[in-house]
mmCIF file of C-alpha atoms in Angstrom:
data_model
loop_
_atom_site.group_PDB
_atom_site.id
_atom_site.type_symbol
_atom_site.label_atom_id
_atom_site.label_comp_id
_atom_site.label_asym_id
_atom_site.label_seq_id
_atom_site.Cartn_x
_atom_site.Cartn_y
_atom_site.Cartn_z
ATOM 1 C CA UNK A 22 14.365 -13.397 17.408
ATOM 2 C CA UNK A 23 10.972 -14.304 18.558
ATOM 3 C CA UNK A 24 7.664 -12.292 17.138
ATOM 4 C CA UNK A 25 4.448 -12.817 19.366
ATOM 5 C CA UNK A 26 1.363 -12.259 17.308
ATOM 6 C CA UNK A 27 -1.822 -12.304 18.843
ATOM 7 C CA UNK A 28 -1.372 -15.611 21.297
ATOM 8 C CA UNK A 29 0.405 -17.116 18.093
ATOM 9 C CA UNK A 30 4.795 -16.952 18.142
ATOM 10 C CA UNK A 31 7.342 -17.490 15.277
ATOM 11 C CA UNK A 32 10.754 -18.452 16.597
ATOM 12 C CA UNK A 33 13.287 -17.250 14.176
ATOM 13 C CA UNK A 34 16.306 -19.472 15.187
ATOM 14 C CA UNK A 35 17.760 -22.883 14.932
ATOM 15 C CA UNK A 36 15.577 -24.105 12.079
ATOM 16 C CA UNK A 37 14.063 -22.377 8.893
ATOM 17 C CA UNK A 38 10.721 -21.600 8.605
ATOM 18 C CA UNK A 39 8.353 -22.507 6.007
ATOM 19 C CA UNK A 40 5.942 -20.211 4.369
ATOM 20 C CA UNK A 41 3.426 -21.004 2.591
ATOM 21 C CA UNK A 42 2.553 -19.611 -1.128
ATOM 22 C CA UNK A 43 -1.616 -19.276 -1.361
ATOM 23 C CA UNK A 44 -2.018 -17.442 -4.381
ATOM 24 C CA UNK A 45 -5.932 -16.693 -4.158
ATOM 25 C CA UNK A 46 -5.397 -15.235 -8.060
ATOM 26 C CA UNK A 47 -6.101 -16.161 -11.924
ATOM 27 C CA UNK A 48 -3.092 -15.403 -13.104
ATOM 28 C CA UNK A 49 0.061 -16.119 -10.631
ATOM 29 C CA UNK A 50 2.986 -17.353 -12.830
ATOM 30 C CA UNK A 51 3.060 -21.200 -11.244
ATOM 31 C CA UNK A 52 -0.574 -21.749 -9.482
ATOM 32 C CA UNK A 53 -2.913 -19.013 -10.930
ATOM 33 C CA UNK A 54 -6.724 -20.027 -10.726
ATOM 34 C CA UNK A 55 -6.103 -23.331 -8.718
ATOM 35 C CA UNK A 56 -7.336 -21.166 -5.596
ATOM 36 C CA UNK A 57 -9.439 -18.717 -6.724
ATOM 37 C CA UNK A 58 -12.437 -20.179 -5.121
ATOM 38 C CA UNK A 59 -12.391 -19.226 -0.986
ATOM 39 C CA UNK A 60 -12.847 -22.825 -0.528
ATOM 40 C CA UNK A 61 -9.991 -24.067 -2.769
ATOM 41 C CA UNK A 62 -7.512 -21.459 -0.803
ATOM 42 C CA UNK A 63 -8.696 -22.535 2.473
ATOM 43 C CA UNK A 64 -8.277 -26.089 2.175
ATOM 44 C CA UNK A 65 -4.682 -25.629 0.454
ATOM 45 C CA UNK A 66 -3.743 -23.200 3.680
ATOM 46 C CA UNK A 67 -4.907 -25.964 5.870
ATOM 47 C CA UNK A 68 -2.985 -28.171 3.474
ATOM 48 C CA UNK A 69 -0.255 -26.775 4.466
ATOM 49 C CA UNK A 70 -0.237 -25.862 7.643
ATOM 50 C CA UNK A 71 -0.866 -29.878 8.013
ATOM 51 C CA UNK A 72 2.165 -30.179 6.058
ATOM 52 C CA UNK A 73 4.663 -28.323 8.421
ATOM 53 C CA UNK A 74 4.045 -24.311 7.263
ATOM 54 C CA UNK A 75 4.829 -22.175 10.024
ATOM 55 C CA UNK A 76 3.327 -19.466 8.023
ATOM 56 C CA UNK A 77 0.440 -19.416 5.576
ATOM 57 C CA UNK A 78 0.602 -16.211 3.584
ATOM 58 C CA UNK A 79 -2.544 -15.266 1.156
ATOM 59 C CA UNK A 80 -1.923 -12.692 -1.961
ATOM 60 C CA UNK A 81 -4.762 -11.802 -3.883
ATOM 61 C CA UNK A 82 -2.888 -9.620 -6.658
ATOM 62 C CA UNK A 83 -0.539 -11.430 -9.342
ATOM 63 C CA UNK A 84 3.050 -10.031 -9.060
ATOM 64 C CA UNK A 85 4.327 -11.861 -11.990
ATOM 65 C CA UNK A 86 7.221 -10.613 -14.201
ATOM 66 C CA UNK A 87 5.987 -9.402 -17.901
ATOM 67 C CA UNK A 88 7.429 -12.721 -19.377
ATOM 68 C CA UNK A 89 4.043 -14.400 -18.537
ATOM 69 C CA UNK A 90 2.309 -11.407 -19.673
ATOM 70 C CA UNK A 91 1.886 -8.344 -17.302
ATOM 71 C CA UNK A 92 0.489 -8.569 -14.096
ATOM 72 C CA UNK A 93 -2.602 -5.747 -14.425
ATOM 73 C CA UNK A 94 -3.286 -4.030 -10.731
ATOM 74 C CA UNK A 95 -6.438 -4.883 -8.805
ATOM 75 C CA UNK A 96 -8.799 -2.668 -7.307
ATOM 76 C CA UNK A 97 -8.755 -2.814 -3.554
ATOM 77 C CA UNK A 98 -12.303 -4.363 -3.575
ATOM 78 C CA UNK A 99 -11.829 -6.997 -5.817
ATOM 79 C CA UNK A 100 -8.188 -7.810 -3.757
ATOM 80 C CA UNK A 101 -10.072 -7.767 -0.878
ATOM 81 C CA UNK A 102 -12.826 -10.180 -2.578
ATOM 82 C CA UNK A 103 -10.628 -12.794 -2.891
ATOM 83 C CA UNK A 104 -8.198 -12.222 0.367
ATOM 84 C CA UNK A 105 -11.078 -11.629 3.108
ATOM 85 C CA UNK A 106 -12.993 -14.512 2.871
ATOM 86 C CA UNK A 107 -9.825 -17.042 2.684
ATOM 87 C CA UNK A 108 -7.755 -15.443 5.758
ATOM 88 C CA UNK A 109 -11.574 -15.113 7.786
ATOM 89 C CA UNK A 110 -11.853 -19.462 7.010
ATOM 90 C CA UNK A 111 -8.202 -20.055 7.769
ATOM 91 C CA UNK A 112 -8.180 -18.332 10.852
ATOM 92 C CA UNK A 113 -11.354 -19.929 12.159
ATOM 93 C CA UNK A 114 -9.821 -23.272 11.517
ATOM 94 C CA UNK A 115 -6.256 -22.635 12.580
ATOM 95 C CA UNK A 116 -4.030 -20.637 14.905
ATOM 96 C CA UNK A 117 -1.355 -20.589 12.117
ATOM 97 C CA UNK A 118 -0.135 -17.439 11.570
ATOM 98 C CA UNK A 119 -1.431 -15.371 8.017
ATOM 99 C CA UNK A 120 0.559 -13.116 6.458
ATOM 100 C CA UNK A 121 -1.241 -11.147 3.353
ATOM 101 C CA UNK A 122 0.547 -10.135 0.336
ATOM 102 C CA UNK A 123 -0.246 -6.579 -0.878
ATOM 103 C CA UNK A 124 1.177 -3.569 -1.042
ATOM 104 C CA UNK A 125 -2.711 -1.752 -0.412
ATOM 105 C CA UNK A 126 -2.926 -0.358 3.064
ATOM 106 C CA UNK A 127 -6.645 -1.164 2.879
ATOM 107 C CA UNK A 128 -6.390 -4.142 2.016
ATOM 108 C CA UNK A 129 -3.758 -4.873 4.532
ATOM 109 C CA UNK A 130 -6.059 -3.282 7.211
ATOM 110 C CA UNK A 131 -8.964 -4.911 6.670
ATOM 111 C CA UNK A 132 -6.908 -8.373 6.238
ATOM 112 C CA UNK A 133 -5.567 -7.788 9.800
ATOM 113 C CA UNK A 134 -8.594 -7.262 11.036
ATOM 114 C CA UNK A 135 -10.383 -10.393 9.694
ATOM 115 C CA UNK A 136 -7.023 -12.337 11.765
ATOM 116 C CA UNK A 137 -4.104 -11.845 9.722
ATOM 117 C CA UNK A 138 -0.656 -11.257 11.622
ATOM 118 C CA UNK A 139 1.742 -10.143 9.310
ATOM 119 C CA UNK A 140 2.079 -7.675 6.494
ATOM 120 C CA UNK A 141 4.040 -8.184 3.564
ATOM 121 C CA UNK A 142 4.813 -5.586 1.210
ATOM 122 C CA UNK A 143 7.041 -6.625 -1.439
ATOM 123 C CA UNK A 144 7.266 -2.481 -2.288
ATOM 124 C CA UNK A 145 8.819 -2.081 1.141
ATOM 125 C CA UNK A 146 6.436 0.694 2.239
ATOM 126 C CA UNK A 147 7.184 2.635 -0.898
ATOM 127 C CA UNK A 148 3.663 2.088 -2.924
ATOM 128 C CA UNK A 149 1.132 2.915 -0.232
ATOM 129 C CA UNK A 150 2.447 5.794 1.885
ATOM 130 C CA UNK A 151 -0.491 4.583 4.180
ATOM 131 C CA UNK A 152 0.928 0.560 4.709
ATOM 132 C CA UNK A 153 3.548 2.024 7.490
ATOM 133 C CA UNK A 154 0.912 3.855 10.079
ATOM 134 C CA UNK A 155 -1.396 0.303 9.110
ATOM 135 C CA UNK A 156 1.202 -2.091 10.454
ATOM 136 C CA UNK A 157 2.143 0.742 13.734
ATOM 137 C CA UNK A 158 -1.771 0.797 14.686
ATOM 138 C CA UNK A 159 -2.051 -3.185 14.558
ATOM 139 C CA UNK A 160 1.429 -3.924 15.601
ATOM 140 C CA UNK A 161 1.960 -5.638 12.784
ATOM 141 C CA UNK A 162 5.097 -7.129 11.808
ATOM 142 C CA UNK A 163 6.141 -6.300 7.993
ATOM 143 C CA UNK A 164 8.341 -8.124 5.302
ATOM 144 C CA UNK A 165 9.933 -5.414 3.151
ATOM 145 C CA UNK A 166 11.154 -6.751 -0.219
ATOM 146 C CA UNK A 167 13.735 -5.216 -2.594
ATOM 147 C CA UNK A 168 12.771 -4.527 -6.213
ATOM 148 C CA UNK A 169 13.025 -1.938 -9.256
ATOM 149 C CA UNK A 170 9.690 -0.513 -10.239
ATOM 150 C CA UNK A 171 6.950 -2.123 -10.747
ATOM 151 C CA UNK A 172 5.687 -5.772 -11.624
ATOM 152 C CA UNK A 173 5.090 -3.881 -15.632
ATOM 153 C CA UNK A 174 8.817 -2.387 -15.107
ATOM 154 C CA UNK A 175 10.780 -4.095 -12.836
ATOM 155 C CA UNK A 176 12.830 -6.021 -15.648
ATOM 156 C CA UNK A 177 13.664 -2.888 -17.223
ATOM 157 C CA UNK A 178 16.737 -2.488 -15.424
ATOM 158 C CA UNK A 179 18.249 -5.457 -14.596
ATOM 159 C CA UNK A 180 22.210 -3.751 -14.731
ATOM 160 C CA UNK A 181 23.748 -3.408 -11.368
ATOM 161 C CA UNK A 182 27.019 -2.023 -10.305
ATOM 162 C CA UNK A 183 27.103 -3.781 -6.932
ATOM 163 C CA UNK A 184 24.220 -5.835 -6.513
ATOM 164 C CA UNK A 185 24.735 -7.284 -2.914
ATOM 165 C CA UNK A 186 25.818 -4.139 -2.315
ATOM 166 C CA UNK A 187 22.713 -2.656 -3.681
ATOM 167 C CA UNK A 188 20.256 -4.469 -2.409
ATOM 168 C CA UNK A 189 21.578 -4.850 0.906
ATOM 169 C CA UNK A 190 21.584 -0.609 1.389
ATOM 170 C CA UNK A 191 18.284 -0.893 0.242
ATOM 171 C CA UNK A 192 16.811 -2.867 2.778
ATOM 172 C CA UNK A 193 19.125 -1.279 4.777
ATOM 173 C CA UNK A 194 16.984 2.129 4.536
ATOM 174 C CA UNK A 195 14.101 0.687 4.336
ATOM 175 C CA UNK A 196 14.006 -1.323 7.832
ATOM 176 C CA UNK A 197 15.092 2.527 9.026
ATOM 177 C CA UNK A 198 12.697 3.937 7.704
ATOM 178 C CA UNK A 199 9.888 1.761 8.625
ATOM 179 C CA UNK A 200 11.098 1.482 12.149
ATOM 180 C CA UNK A 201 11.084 5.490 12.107
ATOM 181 C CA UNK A 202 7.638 5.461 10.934
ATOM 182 C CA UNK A 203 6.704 3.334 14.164
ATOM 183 C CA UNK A 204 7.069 -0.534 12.751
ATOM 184 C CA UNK A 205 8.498 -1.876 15.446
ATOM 185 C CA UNK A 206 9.437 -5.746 13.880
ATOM 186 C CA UNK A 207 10.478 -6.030 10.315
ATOM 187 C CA UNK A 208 12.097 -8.885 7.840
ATOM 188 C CA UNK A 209 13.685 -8.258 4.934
ATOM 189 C CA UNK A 210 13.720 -9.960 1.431
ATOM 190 C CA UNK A 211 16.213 -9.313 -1.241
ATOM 191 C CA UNK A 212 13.735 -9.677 -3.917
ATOM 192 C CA UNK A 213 15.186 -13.213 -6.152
ATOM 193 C CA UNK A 214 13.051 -12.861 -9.758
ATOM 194 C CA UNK A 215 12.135 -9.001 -8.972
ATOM 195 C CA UNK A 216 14.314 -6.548 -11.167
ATOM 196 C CA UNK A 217 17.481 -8.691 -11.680
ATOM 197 C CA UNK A 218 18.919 -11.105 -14.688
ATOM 198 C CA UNK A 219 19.005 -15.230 -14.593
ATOM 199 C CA UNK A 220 22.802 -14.895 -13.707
ATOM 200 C CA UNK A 221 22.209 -11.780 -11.437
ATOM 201 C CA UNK A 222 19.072 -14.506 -9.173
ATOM 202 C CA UNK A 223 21.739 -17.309 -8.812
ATOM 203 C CA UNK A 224 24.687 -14.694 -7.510
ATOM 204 C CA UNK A 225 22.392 -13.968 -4.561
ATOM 205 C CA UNK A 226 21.370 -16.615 -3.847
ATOM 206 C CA UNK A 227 25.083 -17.811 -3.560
ATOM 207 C CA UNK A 228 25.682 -15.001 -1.014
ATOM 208 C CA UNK A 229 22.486 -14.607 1.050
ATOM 209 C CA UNK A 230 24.639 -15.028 4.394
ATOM 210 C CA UNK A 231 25.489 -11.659 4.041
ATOM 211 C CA UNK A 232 21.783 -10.331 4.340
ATOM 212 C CA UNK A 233 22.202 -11.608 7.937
ATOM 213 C CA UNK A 234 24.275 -8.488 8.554
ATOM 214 C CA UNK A 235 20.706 -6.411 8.765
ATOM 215 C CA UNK A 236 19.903 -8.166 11.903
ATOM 216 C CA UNK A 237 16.448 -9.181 10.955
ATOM 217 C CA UNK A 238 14.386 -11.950 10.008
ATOM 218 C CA UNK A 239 15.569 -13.206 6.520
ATOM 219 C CA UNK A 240 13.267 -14.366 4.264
ATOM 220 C CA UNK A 241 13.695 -15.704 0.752
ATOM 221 C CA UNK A 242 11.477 -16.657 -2.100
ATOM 222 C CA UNK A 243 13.123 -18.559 -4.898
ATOM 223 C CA UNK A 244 10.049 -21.156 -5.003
ATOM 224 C CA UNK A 245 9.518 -22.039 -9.167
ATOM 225 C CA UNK A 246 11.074 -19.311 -10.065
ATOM 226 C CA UNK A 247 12.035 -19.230 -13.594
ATOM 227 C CA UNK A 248 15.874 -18.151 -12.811
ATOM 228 C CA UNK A 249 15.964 -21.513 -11.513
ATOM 229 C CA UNK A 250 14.319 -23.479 -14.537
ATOM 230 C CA UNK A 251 16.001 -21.541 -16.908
ATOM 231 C CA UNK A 252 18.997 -22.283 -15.576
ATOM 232 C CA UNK A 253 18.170 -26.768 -15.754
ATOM 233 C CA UNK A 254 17.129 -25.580 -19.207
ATOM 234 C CA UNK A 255 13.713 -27.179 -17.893
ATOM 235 C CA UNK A 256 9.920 -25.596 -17.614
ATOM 236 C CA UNK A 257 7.832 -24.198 -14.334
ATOM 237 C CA UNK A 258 6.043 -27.119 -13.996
ATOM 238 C CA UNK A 259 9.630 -29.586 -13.931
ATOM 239 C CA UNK A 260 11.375 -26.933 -11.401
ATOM 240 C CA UNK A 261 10.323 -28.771 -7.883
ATOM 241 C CA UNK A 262 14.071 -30.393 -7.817
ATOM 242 C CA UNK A 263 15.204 -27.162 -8.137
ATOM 243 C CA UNK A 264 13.784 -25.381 -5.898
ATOM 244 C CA UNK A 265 14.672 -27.819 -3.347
ATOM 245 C CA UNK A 266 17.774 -27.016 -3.991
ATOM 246 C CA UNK A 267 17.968 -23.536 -3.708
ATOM 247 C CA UNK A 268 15.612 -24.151 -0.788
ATOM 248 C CA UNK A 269 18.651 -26.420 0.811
ATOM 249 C CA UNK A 270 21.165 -23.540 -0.506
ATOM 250 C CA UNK A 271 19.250 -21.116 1.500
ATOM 251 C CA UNK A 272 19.409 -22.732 4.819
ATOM 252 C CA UNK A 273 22.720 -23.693 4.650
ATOM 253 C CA UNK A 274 23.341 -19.586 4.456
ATOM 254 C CA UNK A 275 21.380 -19.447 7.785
ATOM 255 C CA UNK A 276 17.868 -17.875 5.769
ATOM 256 C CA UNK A 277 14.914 -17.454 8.963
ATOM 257 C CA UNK A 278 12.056 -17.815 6.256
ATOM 258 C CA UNK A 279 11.757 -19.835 3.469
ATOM 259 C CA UNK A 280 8.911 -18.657 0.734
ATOM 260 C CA UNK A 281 7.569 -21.651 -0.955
ATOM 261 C CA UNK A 282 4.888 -23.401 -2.962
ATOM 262 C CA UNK A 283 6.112 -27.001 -2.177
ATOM 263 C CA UNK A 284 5.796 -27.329 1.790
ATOM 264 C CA UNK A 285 6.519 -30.492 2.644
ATOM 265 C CA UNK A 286 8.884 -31.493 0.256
ATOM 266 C CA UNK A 287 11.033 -28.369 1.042
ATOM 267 C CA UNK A 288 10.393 -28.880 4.695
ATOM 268 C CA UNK A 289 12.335 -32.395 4.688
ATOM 269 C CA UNK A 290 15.318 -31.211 2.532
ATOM 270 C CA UNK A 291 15.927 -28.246 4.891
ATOM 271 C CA UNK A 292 15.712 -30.521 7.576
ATOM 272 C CA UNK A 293 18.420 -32.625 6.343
ATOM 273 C CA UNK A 294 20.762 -29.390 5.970
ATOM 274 C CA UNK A 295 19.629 -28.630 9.918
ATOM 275 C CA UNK A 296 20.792 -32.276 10.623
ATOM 276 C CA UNK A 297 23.760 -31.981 9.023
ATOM 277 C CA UNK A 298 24.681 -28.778 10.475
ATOM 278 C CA UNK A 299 23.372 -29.889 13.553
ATOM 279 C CA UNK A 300 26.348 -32.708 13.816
ATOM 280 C CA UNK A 301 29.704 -32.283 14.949
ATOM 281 C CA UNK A 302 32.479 -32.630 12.766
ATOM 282 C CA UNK A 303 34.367 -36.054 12.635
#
């Protein structure tokens, strides 16, 4: 699978790759406020491009879960305030490919056309019935994420009959439906921290191989998440070993994307599951 964007490719093969968390935001559960500033953001993206992201991808609305308060929505101008002027820099300075995090059509737009490349949309189309014909006009490529409700609701209703099953119909119709709506190149996400329990995070991410069955890009945030501190019985700030692992957990499943805050130390432990993979047995 190979996406060509503007002069710019991903290759979504052999190894995993990295995408970079920018959080241009006050109030993101791990790094809110320690981008806000256009200047901060742009030096972190260039931070991590230097440190081996294959993707930089810039959010400028908090999509927290309500146990570090609830996530209030931003207006499309003051999303846009924060996103433009960081994805305008980074672009200028590097041909690494943006991706913006919203589920706004305008904002996605406007994003796009200030050099962005992909759009993802961790409502999967569903909040902005607009973000489809957006991504067709551009030829955008779009992530589409699973989760229940909202960021206010979305731990509601955590109680699932068959959750791989669930989530994997999910994406299922939603990759349908965007490619009937003219998307032409989609990834999927299964959502780990959005609408599920501790125990419910940790069961998929023991069984992400079978996401590969969609026959797109798979990409998979599990970056600080607090399933994963919770479960070391640590805090946010102590979860980088962690999230290594799950990071190493992820490739060995044969994930395309990996969504994380820690580039380069992820980069080198899924590098070591590539070289061990890569070996034949004795």
């Amino acid at each position: 699978m190979i996406w060509e964007l503007g002069g710019r490719t991903l290759h979504f093969g052999d190894q995993v790759q990295i995408m970079g968390v920018l959080n241009a935001t006050p109030d993101s559960f791990y790094d809110g406020g320690r981008y806000c500033e256009p200047q901060a953001a742009v030096e972190r993206g260039l931070e991590m491009v230097e440190e081996g992201a294959a993707i930089v991808d810039i959010g400028g609305e908090s999509s927290r879960p309500p146990m570090y308060g609830v996530a209030e929505e931003v207006p499309v101008a003051e999303e846009c305030t924060r996103v433009l002027p960081v994805v305008e820099s980074l672009r200028r300075q590097s041909a690494v490919p943006i991706s913006v995090d919203t589920v706004k059509s305008e904002v996605a737009r406007r994003a796009l056309e200030a050099g962005a490349d992909i759009i993802n949309d961790i409502s999967a189309l569903r909040h902005d019935p607009a973000m489809a014909e957006v991504a067709t006009q551009a030829n955008a490529p779009v992530v589409l994420m699973h989760r229940r409700g909202t960021a206010a609701t979305m731990q509601q209703n955590t109680h699932y009959d068959d959750l791989p099953g669930t989530v994997y119909s999910f994406l299922q119709e939603r990759v349908r439906t965007a490619q009937s709506q003219g998307v032409e190149r989609v990834a999927v996400d299964p959502g780990l921290g959005f609408g599920k329990s501790p125990e419910d995070n940790l069961a998929l991410l023991g069984m992400l191989e079978r996401f590969l069955g969609l026959e797109c890009p798979l990409v998979v945030g599990a970056s600080r998440k607090s399933f994963i501190w919770k479960a070391l019985g640590l805090s946010v700030a102590e979860s980088l070993e962690g999230s290594l692992a799950a990071a190493a957990l992820a490739a060995r499943a044969g994930v395309h994307v990996l969504r994380v805050h820690d580039v380069a130390a992820t980069l080198r432990a899924v590098r070591l599951v590539e070289a061990v993979q890569g070996q034949a047995p004795c």
